Tab-separated table of C-alpha atoms in Angstrom:
chain	number	residue	atom	x	y	z
A	1	MET	CA	-15.203	-5.106	20.581
A	2	ASN	CA	-14.921	-2.892	23.890
A	3	ILE	CA	-14.055	-5.776	25.635
A	4	SER	CA	-10.361	-6.933	27.360
A	5	ALA	CA	-8.845	-10.314	26.454
A	6	VAL	CA	-6.840	-12.845	28.756
A	7	LEU	CA	-5.485	-15.719	27.581
A	8	LEU	CA	-5.036	-18.130	30.494
A	9	ALA	CA	-1.463	-20.046	30.494
A	10	GLY	CA	-0.817	-20.661	34.047
A	11	GLY	CA	-0.954	-23.988	34.858
A	12	GLU	CA	1.504	-26.193	36.159
A	13	SER	CA	0.652	-28.320	33.329
A	14	ARG	CA	1.578	-31.788	35.469
A	15	ARG	CA	-0.524	-34.047	33.399
A	16	MET	CA	0.406	-33.032	30.246
A	17	GLY	CA	4.350	-33.617	32.009
A	18	LYS	CA	5.421	-30.055	29.610
A	19	ASP	CA	4.056	-26.788	28.909
A	20	LYS	CA	-0.024	-26.772	27.310
A	21	ALA	CA	1.383	-23.696	25.890
A	22	THR	CA	4.477	-24.761	23.205
A	23	LEU	CA	2.437	-28.079	22.171
A	24	LEU	CA	1.779	-28.331	18.453
A	25	PHE	CA	-1.501	-28.292	17.435
A	26	ARG	CA	-2.257	-29.444	13.793
A	27	GLY	CA	1.550	-28.461	13.467
A	28	THR	CA	0.751	-25.053	15.316
A	29	PRO	CA	1.932	-24.012	18.800
A	30	LEU	CA	-1.316	-23.748	21.654
A	31	TRP	CA	0.061	-20.319	21.851
A	32	GLN	CA	0.021	-19.056	19.006
A	33	ILE	CA	-3.756	-20.837	18.207
A	34	GLN	CA	-5.283	-19.136	20.980
A	35	LEU	CA	-3.712	-15.494	20.899
A	36	GLU	CA	-5.255	-15.235	17.181
A	37	LEU	CA	-8.281	-16.303	18.056
A	38	LEU	CA	-8.363	-13.498	20.781
A	39	ARG	CA	-6.610	-11.166	18.569
A	40	ASN	CA	-9.699	-11.794	15.997
A	41	VAL	CA	-12.498	-11.046	18.102
A	42	GLU	CA	-10.219	-7.245	18.234
A	43	PRO	CA	-10.387	-6.572	21.731
A	44	VAL	CA	-9.363	-3.277	23.035
A	45	GLU	CA	-6.636	-5.183	24.981
A	46	ILE	CA	-5.021	-8.593	25.754
A	47	PHE	CA	-3.546	-10.084	28.398
A	48	LEU	CA	-1.496	-12.912	28.332
A	49	SER	CA	-2.058	-14.577	32.509
A	50	ALA	CA	0.789	-16.903	33.876
A	51	ARG	CA	3.002	-17.738	36.651
A	52	THR	CA	6.193	-16.115	34.840
A	53	SER	CA	5.883	-14.069	31.431
A	54	PRO	CA	7.036	-17.212	29.184
A	55	VAL	CA	9.222	-16.471	26.792
A	56	TRP	CA	7.107	-17.151	23.954
A	57	ARG	CA	5.090	-14.348	24.676
A	58	PRO	CA	4.788	-11.629	21.844
A	59	ALA	CA	4.817	-7.923	21.900
A	60	GLY	CA	1.555	-6.362	22.409
A	61	VAL	CA	0.430	-9.322	24.527
A	62	GLU	CA	0.804	-7.377	28.118
A	63	PHE	CA	1.976	-10.138	30.934
A	64	ILE	CA	-0.618	-10.230	34.293
A	65	ALA	CA	1.377	-12.027	36.907
A	66	ASP	CA	-0.176	-14.675	39.138
A	67	ASP	CA	0.059	-12.990	42.407
A	68	PRO	CA	1.301	-15.712	44.661
A	69	PRO	CA	0.197	-17.852	46.144
A	70	SER	CA	-1.183	-18.540	42.394
A	71	ARG	CA	-4.764	-20.032	42.566
A	72	GLY	CA	-4.598	-20.602	38.987
A	73	PRO	CA	-7.261	-18.851	36.511
A	74	LEU	CA	-8.944	-17.563	39.381
A	75	SER	CA	-5.140	-15.171	40.182
A	76	GLY	CA	-5.217	-14.529	36.521
A	77	LEU	CA	-8.830	-13.552	36.279
A	78	ALA	CA	-8.419	-11.265	39.500
A	79	ALA	CA	-5.725	-10.032	38.148
A	80	SER	CA	-6.736	-9.084	34.813
A	81	LEU	CA	-9.957	-7.476	36.080
A	82	ALA	CA	-7.980	-5.223	38.360
A	83	GLN	CA	-5.803	-3.749	35.094
A	84	MET	CA	-8.339	-4.056	32.385
A	85	ARG	CA	-9.390	-0.198	31.077
A	86	THR	CA	-12.776	-1.869	29.583
A	87	LYS	CA	-16.026	-3.313	31.537
A	88	HIS	CA	-15.513	-6.233	30.307
A	89	LEU	CA	-12.961	-9.165	30.433
A	90	LEU	CA	-12.968	-12.390	27.461
A	91	ALA	CA	-11.282	-14.990	29.596
A	92	LEU	CA	-9.715	-18.017	27.161
A	93	ALA	CA	-8.007	-21.278	28.420
A	94	ILE	CA	-4.713	-22.117	26.300
A	95	ASP	CA	-5.625	-25.578	26.015
A	96	MET	CA	-9.523	-25.864	23.775
A	97	PRO	CA	-7.705	-25.247	20.458
A	98	PHE	CA	-11.718	-26.046	19.078
A	99	MET	CA	-12.978	-22.650	20.122
A	100	THR	CA	-14.365	-20.136	17.255
A	101	GLN	CA	-14.027	-16.601	16.581
A	102	GLU	CA	-17.494	-16.849	15.506
A	103	TYR	CA	-19.018	-18.127	19.389
A	104	LEU	CA	-16.541	-15.880	20.565
A	105	LYS	CA	-18.164	-13.331	19.135
A	106	PHE	CA	-21.693	-14.643	20.044
A	107	LEU	CA	-20.665	-14.430	23.740
A	108	CYS	CA	-19.950	-11.125	23.047
A	109	ASP	CA	-22.638	-10.141	21.381
A	110	GLN	CA	-25.115	-10.980	24.675
A	111	ILE	CA	-23.086	-9.130	27.327
A	112	GLU	CA	-25.080	-6.769	29.334
A	113	PRO	CA	-23.886	-3.528	31.250
A	114	GLY	CA	-21.905	-5.467	34.331
A	115	ARG	CA	-23.262	-8.424	33.585
A	116	GLY	CA	-21.033	-11.193	31.004
A	117	VAL	CA	-21.915	-14.328	30.295
A	118	LEU	CA	-21.183	-17.894	31.424
A	119	PRO	CA	-21.382	-20.828	28.554
A	120	LYS	CA	-22.314	-24.029	30.304
A	121	ILE	CA	-22.867	-27.978	29.446
A	122	ASP	CA	-25.634	-29.146	31.331
A	123	LYS	CA	-25.555	-28.188	34.839
A	124	ARG	CA	-21.481	-27.563	34.151
A	125	ALA	CA	-19.987	-24.227	33.808
A	126	GLU	CA	-17.506	-23.156	31.201
A	127	PRO	CA	-15.599	-20.743	33.108
A	128	LEU	CA	-12.253	-20.930	31.021
A	129	ALA	CA	-13.991	-19.173	27.987
A	130	ALA	CA	-16.554	-16.847	29.415
A	131	ILE	CA	-17.048	-13.075	29.774
A	132	TYR	CA	-16.321	-11.209	32.840
A	133	PRO	CA	-17.907	-7.622	33.902
A	134	GLN	CA	-15.899	-5.341	36.463
A	135	GLU	CA	-18.498	-6.002	38.510
A	136	ALA	CA	-17.724	-9.393	39.420
A	137	ALA	CA	-14.243	-7.941	41.375
A	138	ALA	CA	-15.313	-8.327	44.591
A	139	GLU	CA	-16.864	-11.868	44.380
A	140	ILE	CA	-13.434	-13.073	42.423
A	141	GLY	CA	-11.487	-11.250	45.491
A	142	ALA	CA	-13.704	-12.737	47.678
A	143	ALA	CA	-13.350	-15.925	46.202
A	144	LEU	CA	-9.383	-15.469	46.165
A	145	SER	CA	-8.927	-14.270	49.939
A	146	GLY	CA	-11.188	-18.161	50.763
A	147	ALA	CA	-10.631	-21.348	51.167
A	148	ASP	CA	-12.789	-21.989	47.997
A	149	PHE	CA	-10.790	-21.502	44.547
A	150	SER	CA	-13.265	-23.468	42.708
A	151	LEU	CA	-14.738	-21.503	39.661
A	152	GLN	CA	-17.678	-23.339	39.346
A	153	THR	CA	-18.360	-22.381	42.919
A	154	LEU	CA	-17.217	-18.895	42.208
A	155	THR	CA	-19.432	-18.777	39.027
A	156	ASN	CA	-22.341	-20.145	40.569
A	157	CYS	CA	-22.322	-16.453	42.897
A	158	LEU	CA	-21.938	-14.271	39.856
A	159	VAL	CA	-25.165	-15.964	38.288
A	160	ALA	CA	-27.078	-16.096	41.726
A	161	ALA	CA	-26.133	-11.990	42.072
A	162	GLY	CA	-26.800	-10.923	38.428
A	163	LYS	CA	-23.150	-10.975	37.102
A	164	LEU	CA	-22.919	-14.136	34.378
A	165	GLN	CA	-25.649	-14.747	32.794
A	166	VAL	CA	-25.918	-18.334	31.720
A	167	MET	CA	-25.631	-18.893	27.590
A	168	PRO	CA	-26.233	-23.080	27.230
A	169	VAL	CA	-24.118	-24.943	25.359
A	170	THR	CA	-26.249	-26.882	21.978
A	171	SER	CA	-24.764	-30.983	21.542
A	172	GLN	CA	-22.982	-28.617	18.296
A	173	GLU	CA	-21.187	-26.130	20.080
A	174	ARG	CA	-20.027	-28.842	23.115
A	175	LYS	CA	-16.627	-29.516	21.034
A	176	LEU	CA	-15.612	-26.346	20.766
A	177	PHE	CA	-15.331	-26.690	24.809
A	178	LEU	CA	-12.943	-29.475	24.541
A	179	ASN	CA	-9.331	-29.514	26.016
A	180	LEU	CA	-6.098	-30.836	25.940
A	181	ASN	CA	-5.121	-32.048	29.787
A	182	GLU	CA	-3.136	-35.551	28.884
A	183	SER	CA	-1.105	-36.417	26.197
A	184	ALA	CA	-3.711	-38.684	25.598
A	185	ASP	CA	-5.819	-36.326	24.575
A	186	LEU	CA	-3.711	-34.895	22.079
A	187	ARG	CA	-2.828	-38.448	20.552
A	188	SER	CA	-6.565	-39.192	20.895
A	189	ILE	CA	-7.571	-36.071	18.793
A	190	GLU	CA	-4.394	-36.715	16.251
A	191	SER	CA	-5.814	-40.086	15.611
A	192	HIS	CA	-9.527	-39.017	15.577
A	193	ASN	CA	-8.948	-36.629	12.446
A	194	ALA	CA	-6.738	-39.539	10.966
A	195	LEU	CA	-9.731	-41.544	10.143
């Protein structure tokens, strides 16, 4: 697959109360689940975007620092696009443990020269499991230097510019985008799975 990939792990995990990356999900740390998922898509290179290089970062995964002041995933996208050797960047959040290799490969199959893919649930974009073309760097840079750091605003702009193709998420696929923001989310999933 002639793409690059980035695992976005730069959040402060304020609502969770501890580093989400090291949370155990079904007995495995989130970082390990998500990196394995990205490896299985077979990108040319894998980046890890975070504020500082974490102790758990394995060899072969290049650390990309968020340029201060960090603007969260926006900073990670900008830094990764600037470093990548390919024309497309697959971005994946650290806290989406239900995402599958099959769905990510499906997204990869939809890319076109100069255009990436943006999953959407109803009217809400899912920018943290999306593919960005190298050509999105200008809009991402402009967003970083502006006052609106919303990825919803940015992705709307990229769709309007023809740089992202919207991929509607089916009702069966919605669960892939569930994310873990609070410890209650983890407990809710674990109790639901126990039923």
